[in-house]
Structure formats: C-alpha cells, structure tokens
Amino acid sequence: MKGFKINFFSKASIFYKKKHFCQKEIWIFRRKKYIKITIFKKIIKIKMQELKLEDILSQTSDLNVVKKV
C-alpha cells in the first residue's frame, strides 16, 4: 500500500513495540480506526508520546503499511 498520504494524520497517538531484527509496529488511532505500520530499520528511536507522523517517516527510509483495520 504505497502512496500512503502523510498529510491525512495531523497528530496521532503512537504506540510501538520492539520485535526481532529491530522491527517496530506503530499503531495509529485515527477516526475510530487503528492503522498498523511496521517499520524495518536497524535503529529507530521513537518516544511513546504524541508525535507528528512526518517526524517518524523522516527517521525511516522503508515504510510498510501492513494492515488497515
């Protein structure tokens, strides 16, 4: 699902959990829907707080939108 519009999210609560090979899952709650984004990169530092999605996408080059509920 490429061509993912960043501007759709102004601010979102972001939760992530570490997995093997530094895989991180980001759950974004927006308009009563959860969107799951998995990021693959060696080192990404994201604090558990409200951030703009643009700030996170600037820290990673490979973005895979896995699931849209």
PDB file of C-alpha atoms in Angstrom:
ATOM      1  CA  MET A   1       0.000   0.000   0.000  1.00  0.00           C
ATOM      2  CA  LYS A   2       2.356   2.648  -1.241  1.00  0.00           C
ATOM      3  CA  GLY A   3       1.413   6.220  -1.968  1.00  0.00           C
ATOM      4  CA  PHE A   4       0.306   6.460   1.653  1.00  0.00           C
ATOM      5  CA  LYS A   5      -0.803  10.023   2.370  1.00  0.00           C
ATOM      6  CA  ILE A   6       1.098  11.521   5.275  1.00  0.00           C
ATOM      7  CA  ASN A   7      -0.942  14.706   5.468  1.00  0.00           C
ATOM      8  CA  PHE A   8      -4.018  12.694   6.474  1.00  0.00           C
ATOM      9  CA  PHE A   9      -2.649  12.483  10.015  1.00  0.00           C
ATOM     10  CA  SER A  10      -2.067  15.728  11.840  1.00  0.00           C
ATOM     11  CA  LYS A  11      -1.257  14.268  15.247  1.00  0.00           C
ATOM     12  CA  ALA A  12      -1.668  10.683  16.309  1.00  0.00           C
ATOM     13  CA  SER A  13      -1.026   8.668  19.414  1.00  0.00           C
ATOM     14  CA  ILE A  14       1.739   6.277  18.550  1.00  0.00           C
ATOM     15  CA  PHE A  15       2.496   3.032  20.324  1.00  0.00           C
ATOM     16  CA  TYR A  16       5.281   0.749  19.309  1.00  0.00           C
ATOM     17  CA  LYS A  17       6.823  -2.472  20.470  1.00  0.00           C
ATOM     18  CA  LYS A  18      10.208  -3.927  19.683  1.00  0.00           C
ATOM     19  CA  LYS A  19      10.447  -7.155  17.747  1.00  0.00           C
ATOM     20  CA  HIS A  20      13.264  -9.242  16.367  1.00  0.00           C
ATOM     21  CA  PHE A  21      15.578  -7.542  13.847  1.00  0.00           C
ATOM     22  CA  CYS A  22      14.518  -4.151  15.263  1.00  0.00           C
ATOM     23  CA  GLN A  23      11.108  -4.423  13.650  1.00  0.00           C
ATOM     24  CA  LYS A  24       8.696  -1.950  15.154  1.00  0.00           C
ATOM     25  CA  GLU A  25       4.941  -1.835  14.972  1.00  0.00           C
ATOM     26  CA  ILE A  26       3.299   1.551  15.156  1.00  0.00           C
ATOM     27  CA  TRP A  27      -0.404   1.680  15.935  1.00  0.00           C
ATOM     28  CA  ILE A  28      -2.072   4.922  14.928  1.00  0.00           C
ATOM     29  CA  PHE A  29      -5.558   5.716  16.182  1.00  0.00           C
ATOM     30  CA  ARG A  30      -7.425   7.989  13.803  1.00  0.00           C
ATOM     31  CA  ARG A  31     -11.150   8.459  13.324  1.00  0.00           C
ATOM     32  CA  LYS A  32     -12.084   5.392  15.396  1.00  0.00           C
ATOM     33  CA  LYS A  33      -9.776   3.180  13.358  1.00  0.00           C
ATOM     34  CA  TYR A  34      -6.427   1.637  14.156  1.00  0.00           C
ATOM     35  CA  ILE A  35      -3.795   1.620  11.447  1.00  0.00           C
ATOM     36  CA  LYS A  36      -0.807  -0.646  11.884  1.00  0.00           C
ATOM     37  CA  ILE A  37       2.515   0.412  10.380  1.00  0.00           C
ATOM     38  CA  THR A  38       5.569  -1.809  10.522  1.00  0.00           C
ATOM     39  CA  ILE A  39       8.968  -0.186  10.132  1.00  0.00           C
ATOM     40  CA  PHE A  40      12.126  -2.122   9.326  1.00  0.00           C
ATOM     41  CA  LYS A  41      15.392  -0.387  10.141  1.00  0.00           C
ATOM     42  CA  LYS A  42      18.439  -1.003  12.292  1.00  0.00           C
ATOM     43  CA  ILE A  43      17.944   1.788  14.807  1.00  0.00           C
ATOM     44  CA  ILE A  44      14.881   3.972  15.219  1.00  0.00           C
ATOM     45  CA  LYS A  45      14.333   5.978  18.377  1.00  0.00           C
ATOM     46  CA  ILE A  46      10.704   6.909  18.918  1.00  0.00           C
ATOM     47  CA  LYS A  47       9.373   8.082  22.242  1.00  0.00           C
ATOM     48  CA  MET A  48       5.959   6.945  23.378  1.00  0.00           C
ATOM     49  CA  GLN A  49       4.205  10.259  23.081  1.00  0.00           C
ATOM     50  CA  GLU A  50       2.131  12.205  20.621  1.00  0.00           C
ATOM     51  CA  LEU A  51       4.178  12.870  17.520  1.00  0.00           C
ATOM     52  CA  LYS A  52       3.519  14.019  14.030  1.00  0.00           C
ATOM     53  CA  LEU A  53       3.650  11.190  11.531  1.00  0.00           C
ATOM     54  CA  GLU A  54       6.006  13.252   9.402  1.00  0.00           C
ATOM     55  CA  ASP A  55       8.571  13.151  12.196  1.00  0.00           C
ATOM     56  CA  ILE A  56       8.529   9.381  12.228  1.00  0.00           C
ATOM     57  CA  LEU A  57       8.658   8.948   8.487  1.00  0.00           C
ATOM     58  CA  SER A  58      11.685  11.231   8.412  1.00  0.00           C
ATOM     59  CA  GLN A  59      13.519   8.712  10.608  1.00  0.00           C
ATOM     60  CA  THR A  60      12.977   5.725   8.355  1.00  0.00           C
ATOM     61  CA  SER A  61      13.504   5.002   4.710  1.00  0.00           C
ATOM     62  CA  ASP A  62      11.497   1.788   4.478  1.00  0.00           C
ATOM     63  CA  LEU A  63       7.838   2.110   5.415  1.00  0.00           C
ATOM     64  CA  ASN A  64       5.443  -0.791   5.047  1.00  0.00           C
ATOM     65  CA  VAL A  65       1.796  -0.299   5.820  1.00  0.00           C
ATOM     66  CA  VAL A  66       0.859  -3.778   6.907  1.00  0.00           C
ATOM     67  CA  LYS A  67      -2.746  -3.630   7.960  1.00  0.00           C
ATOM     68  CA  LYS A  68      -5.595  -1.178   7.800  1.00  0.00           C
ATOM     69  CA  VAL A  69      -8.491  -2.186  10.019  1.00  0.00           C
TER      70      VAL A  69
END
